Amino acid sequence: MSSRSDGPLYDGLVLGATLATLDGDRGYGEIADAALAWRDGRLAYVGARSDLPGAPQDLAAKVVQAGGWITPGLVDCHTHLVFAGDRAREFELRLQGASYEDIARAGGGIVSSVRATREASGAELLRQSLPRARALLGDGATTLEIKSGYGLDLENERKMLRTARAIGRELGIHVRTTYLAAHALPPEYAGRSDDYIDAVCAWMPRLHEEGLIDAVDAFCEGIGFSPAQTRRVFETARALGLPVKLHADQLSDLGGGALAAAFDGLSADHVEHTSLDSVRAMAEHGTVAVLLPGAFHVLRETKLPPLDAFREHGVAMAVATDCNPGTSPLLSLRQAMQLACSHFRLTPEEALRGATVHAARALGCADRGVLRVGAQADFVQWDIGHPAELCYWLGGRLARRVYAAGVLVEGSAA
């Protein structure tokens, strides 16, 4: 590696922390007394400080001394954080014994968020949603997936997706947008679910042409849409060259994991009721299982995902917040990691990989979630003595500095 003729070799250099590179199949990839450098938004040096190709002050325009640990920036690969209003009353109803299905069939649930989201202007929707994204960023998330699905008509789905893009620009982080119009049946289509799926498929090319869709999702469930209807949505996505994800097997086994895999889906999410046949299909097609312990916790579920089967068959397990107003009002991916350890018995290493390497894979983002030369320079400096602390502490502030593409987006430079 040679110096650039127009200046220092690196744009920035962090010295002294211990790195958890996650570069490799097992372990944290620990490098003590490390150096981490970037250039043009990409990592350009990852290794021991003693192996730097020169004096630090001569190598970088900016040198930062750091302690604690540095990990890749966290990747929240499943959120619904763009919405208006809240559903705190439903939380009370569930505590009194009402089920998720009871609330949905009584006109609550997703449809109640649709009403509030439709009524909000684009500016108001951004005003309400931005603090949720800031909270996730403040706890180390540098890449967010944000779904639509509370608009359920062309204009309001467009409004949600534009808001998601605006959040990325405002915070200086990477946002992946997912089209989830097949989330619930809007009131104007009551009793006409097939007609609504026709509309969902018709809107998709228009929104894709506007650059608003990175992936396509659906809620395949008894209170959502059937496998046949989901297949129609996915066939439209495939014709447009868009990757798919799926809310799969959360409340029952409709073969969602296998359906997602049949379309080479990036991920199958929730997966509490996923069968062994679906696990095998996911393994064959490289479909990631996205675990959502926040919803599991809030709904007080007892049916665990087939975790041992995922491990046995080599299905990567990601961890995400599922941040949404009804079933997972969770504003910390680190807290989701803790819940994954407590409820699903993931190890801290599995949880960290689930919120970095595997979460990035669930978004089709091969250039992040790891500290490796050439990867996106997204990383977090944590005030911890060991990575297990990221899953140990319940709440609190552990992230000292958060960088996205080599830019400090959270924390003090001093």
CSV table of C-alpha atoms in Angstrom, one decimal, residues 182-352:
chain,number,residue,atom,x,y,z
A,182,ALA,CA,-48.9,-6.9,1.8
A,183,HIS,CA,-49.0,-6.3,5.5
A,184,ALA,CA,-52.7,-6.2,6.3
A,185,LEU,CA,-56.0,-5.8,4.4
A,186,PRO,CA,-57.1,-2.1,4.4
A,187,PRO,CA,-60.7,-1.3,5.3
A,188,GLU,CA,-61.6,-0.3,1.7
A,189,TYR,CA,-60.7,-3.8,0.5
A,190,ALA,CA,-62.6,-5.7,3.2
A,191,GLY,CA,-63.6,-9.1,1.9
A,192,ARG,CA,-61.5,-8.6,-1.3
A,193,SER,CA,-58.0,-9.7,-0.4
A,194,ASP,CA,-57.2,-11.0,-3.9
A,195,ASP,CA,-58.1,-7.6,-5.4
A,196,TYR,CA,-55.9,-5.9,-2.8
A,197,ILE,CA,-53.0,-8.2,-3.8
A,198,ASP,CA,-53.6,-7.1,-7.4
A,199,ALA,CA,-53.2,-3.5,-6.3
A,200,VAL,CA,-50.0,-4.3,-4.2
A,201,CYS,CA,-48.5,-5.9,-7.3
A,202,ALA,CA,-49.5,-2.9,-9.5
A,203,TRP,CA,-48.0,-0.3,-7.2
A,204,MET,CA,-44.7,-2.1,-6.9
A,205,PRO,CA,-43.2,-1.2,-10.4
A,206,ARG,CA,-44.1,2.5,-9.9
A,207,LEU,CA,-42.4,2.7,-6.5
A,208,HIS,CA,-39.4,0.8,-7.8
A,209,GLU,CA,-39.0,3.1,-10.7
A,210,GLU,CA,-38.9,6.0,-8.2
A,211,GLY,CA,-36.0,4.4,-6.4
A,212,LEU,CA,-37.9,3.7,-3.2
A,213,ILE,CA,-37.7,-0.1,-2.9
A,214,ASP,CA,-34.7,-2.2,-2.0
A,215,ALA,CA,-36.6,-5.4,-1.1
A,216,VAL,CA,-40.1,-6.8,-0.9
A,217,ASP,CA,-41.8,-8.4,2.1
A,218,ALA,CA,-45.2,-9.8,3.0
A,219,PHE,CA,-47.1,-11.0,6.1
A,220,CYS,CA,-47.9,-14.6,5.3
A,221,GLU,CA,-50.2,-15.7,8.1
A,222,GLY,CA,-53.8,-16.6,8.9
A,223,ILE,CA,-54.6,-13.0,9.8
A,224,GLY,CA,-52.4,-11.7,7.0
A,225,PHE,CA,-52.1,-13.2,3.5
A,226,SER,CA,-52.1,-16.8,2.2
A,227,PRO,CA,-49.0,-18.5,0.7
A,228,ALA,CA,-50.7,-18.3,-2.7
A,229,GLN,CA,-51.2,-14.5,-2.4
A,230,THR,CA,-47.6,-14.1,-1.1
A,231,ARG,CA,-46.3,-16.0,-4.0
A,232,ARG,CA,-48.0,-13.6,-6.4
A,233,VAL,CA,-46.3,-10.7,-4.6
A,234,PHE,CA,-42.9,-12.4,-4.8
A,235,GLU,CA,-43.4,-13.3,-8.5
A,236,THR,CA,-43.9,-9.6,-9.2
A,237,ALA,CA,-40.8,-8.7,-7.2
A,238,ARG,CA,-38.7,-11.3,-9.0
A,239,ALA,CA,-39.8,-9.9,-12.4
A,240,LEU,CA,-38.5,-6.5,-11.3
A,241,GLY,CA,-35.2,-8.0,-10.0
A,242,LEU,CA,-36.1,-7.2,-6.4
A,243,PRO,CA,-35.0,-9.5,-3.5
A,244,VAL,CA,-37.6,-10.7,-1.1
A,245,LYS,CA,-38.0,-11.3,2.6
A,246,LEU,CA,-40.9,-12.7,4.5
A,247,HIS,CA,-42.8,-12.5,7.8
A,248,ALA,CA,-42.8,-16.3,8.1
A,249,ASP,CA,-44.3,-18.8,10.5
A,250,GLN,CA,-44.8,-16.4,13.4
A,251,LEU,CA,-48.2,-17.6,14.6
A,252,SER,CA,-48.6,-20.8,12.7
A,253,ASP,CA,-46.7,-23.0,10.2
A,254,LEU,CA,-47.8,-22.1,6.7
A,255,GLY,CA,-44.5,-23.2,5.2
A,256,GLY,CA,-43.3,-19.6,5.1
A,257,GLY,CA,-39.7,-20.4,5.5
A,258,ALA,CA,-39.8,-22.8,2.5
A,259,LEU,CA,-41.7,-20.2,0.5
A,260,ALA,CA,-39.1,-17.6,1.1
A,261,ALA,CA,-36.4,-20.0,0.3
A,262,ALA,CA,-38.1,-21.0,-3.0
A,263,PHE,CA,-37.6,-17.4,-4.2
A,264,ASP,CA,-34.0,-17.3,-2.9
A,265,GLY,CA,-35.3,-15.0,-0.2
A,266,LEU,CA,-32.8,-12.9,1.8
A,267,SER,CA,-34.5,-13.9,5.0
A,268,ALA,CA,-37.4,-15.5,6.8
A,269,ASP,CA,-38.4,-13.5,9.9
A,270,HIS,CA,-40.0,-14.5,13.2
A,271,VAL,CA,-39.9,-18.3,12.3
A,272,GLU,CA,-41.2,-19.5,15.7
A,273,HIS,CA,-43.3,-22.2,14.0
A,274,THR,CA,-41.0,-23.0,11.1
A,275,SER,CA,-40.8,-26.7,10.3
A,276,LEU,CA,-37.8,-28.9,9.7
A,277,ASP,CA,-38.6,-29.1,6.0
A,278,SER,CA,-38.5,-25.2,5.9
A,279,VAL,CA,-35.2,-25.2,7.8
A,280,ARG,CA,-33.7,-27.5,5.2
A,281,ALA,CA,-35.0,-25.4,2.4
A,282,MET,CA,-33.6,-22.2,4.0
A,283,ALA,CA,-30.2,-23.9,4.4
A,284,GLU,CA,-30.2,-25.0,0.7
A,285,HIS,CA,-31.0,-21.5,-0.5
A,286,GLY,CA,-29.0,-19.5,2.0
A,287,THR,CA,-32.0,-17.8,3.5
A,288,VAL,CA,-31.2,-16.1,6.8
A,289,ALA,CA,-33.5,-16.8,9.9
A,290,VAL,CA,-34.2,-13.4,11.5
A,291,LEU,CA,-35.0,-13.8,15.2
A,292,LEU,CA,-37.2,-11.1,16.7
A,293,PRO,CA,-37.1,-11.6,20.4
A,294,GLY,CA,-38.8,-8.2,21.1
A,295,ALA,CA,-42.1,-9.4,19.7
A,296,PHE,CA,-41.6,-12.8,21.4
A,297,HIS,CA,-41.2,-11.0,24.7
A,298,VAL,CA,-44.0,-8.5,24.3
A,299,LEU,CA,-46.5,-11.1,23.1
A,300,ARG,CA,-45.3,-13.5,25.9
A,301,GLU,CA,-44.9,-16.3,23.4
A,302,THR,CA,-43.7,-19.7,24.5
A,303,LYS,CA,-43.1,-21.4,21.1
A,304,LEU,CA,-39.3,-21.1,20.5
A,305,PRO,CA,-37.9,-21.0,16.9
A,306,PRO,CA,-36.2,-24.2,15.9
A,307,LEU,CA,-32.8,-22.9,17.0
A,308,ASP,CA,-31.0,-26.3,17.2
A,309,ALA,CA,-32.2,-27.2,13.7
A,310,PHE,CA,-30.9,-23.8,12.4
A,311,ARG,CA,-27.6,-24.5,14.0
A,312,GLU,CA,-27.5,-28.2,12.8
A,313,HIS,CA,-28.3,-27.2,9.2
A,314,GLY,CA,-26.1,-24.1,9.1
A,315,VAL,CA,-28.8,-21.5,8.8
A,316,ALA,CA,-27.5,-18.1,9.7
A,317,MET,CA,-29.4,-16.5,12.6
A,318,ALA,CA,-29.8,-12.7,12.6
A,319,VAL,CA,-31.2,-10.7,15.4
A,320,ALA,CA,-33.3,-7.5,14.9
A,321,THR,CA,-35.5,-5.2,17.0
A,322,ASP,CA,-38.7,-5.5,14.9
A,323,CYS,CA,-39.3,-2.0,16.2
A,324,ASN,CA,-43.0,-1.4,15.7
A,325,PRO,CA,-45.9,0.3,17.5
A,326,GLY,CA,-47.8,-2.8,18.4
A,327,THR,CA,-45.8,-5.9,19.2
A,328,SER,CA,-42.2,-4.8,19.6
A,329,PRO,CA,-41.8,-1.1,20.8
A,330,LEU,CA,-38.1,-1.8,21.1
A,331,LEU,CA,-35.6,1.1,20.5
A,332,SER,CA,-32.3,-0.7,21.1
A,333,LEU,CA,-30.7,-3.5,19.0
A,334,ARG,CA,-28.4,-4.2,21.9
A,335,GLN,CA,-31.5,-4.9,24.0
A,336,ALA,CA,-32.7,-7.2,21.3
A,337,MET,CA,-29.4,-9.0,21.5
A,338,GLN,CA,-29.9,-9.4,25.3
A,339,LEU,CA,-33.4,-10.7,24.8
A,340,ALA,CA,-32.1,-13.2,22.2
A,341,CYS,CA,-29.7,-14.5,24.8
A,342,SER,CA,-32.3,-14.6,27.6
A,343,HIS,CA,-35.3,-16.1,25.7
A,344,PHE,CA,-33.6,-18.1,22.9
A,345,ARG,CA,-30.4,-19.0,24.7
A,346,LEU,CA,-28.1,-17.5,22.1
A,347,THR,CA,-24.5,-17.0,23.2
A,348,PRO,CA,-23.3,-13.4,23.3
A,349,GLU,CA,-21.1,-14.2,20.3
A,350,GLU,CA,-24.1,-15.6,18.4
A,351,ALA,CA,-26.1,-12.5,19.3
A,352,LEU,CA,-23.4,-10.1,18.2
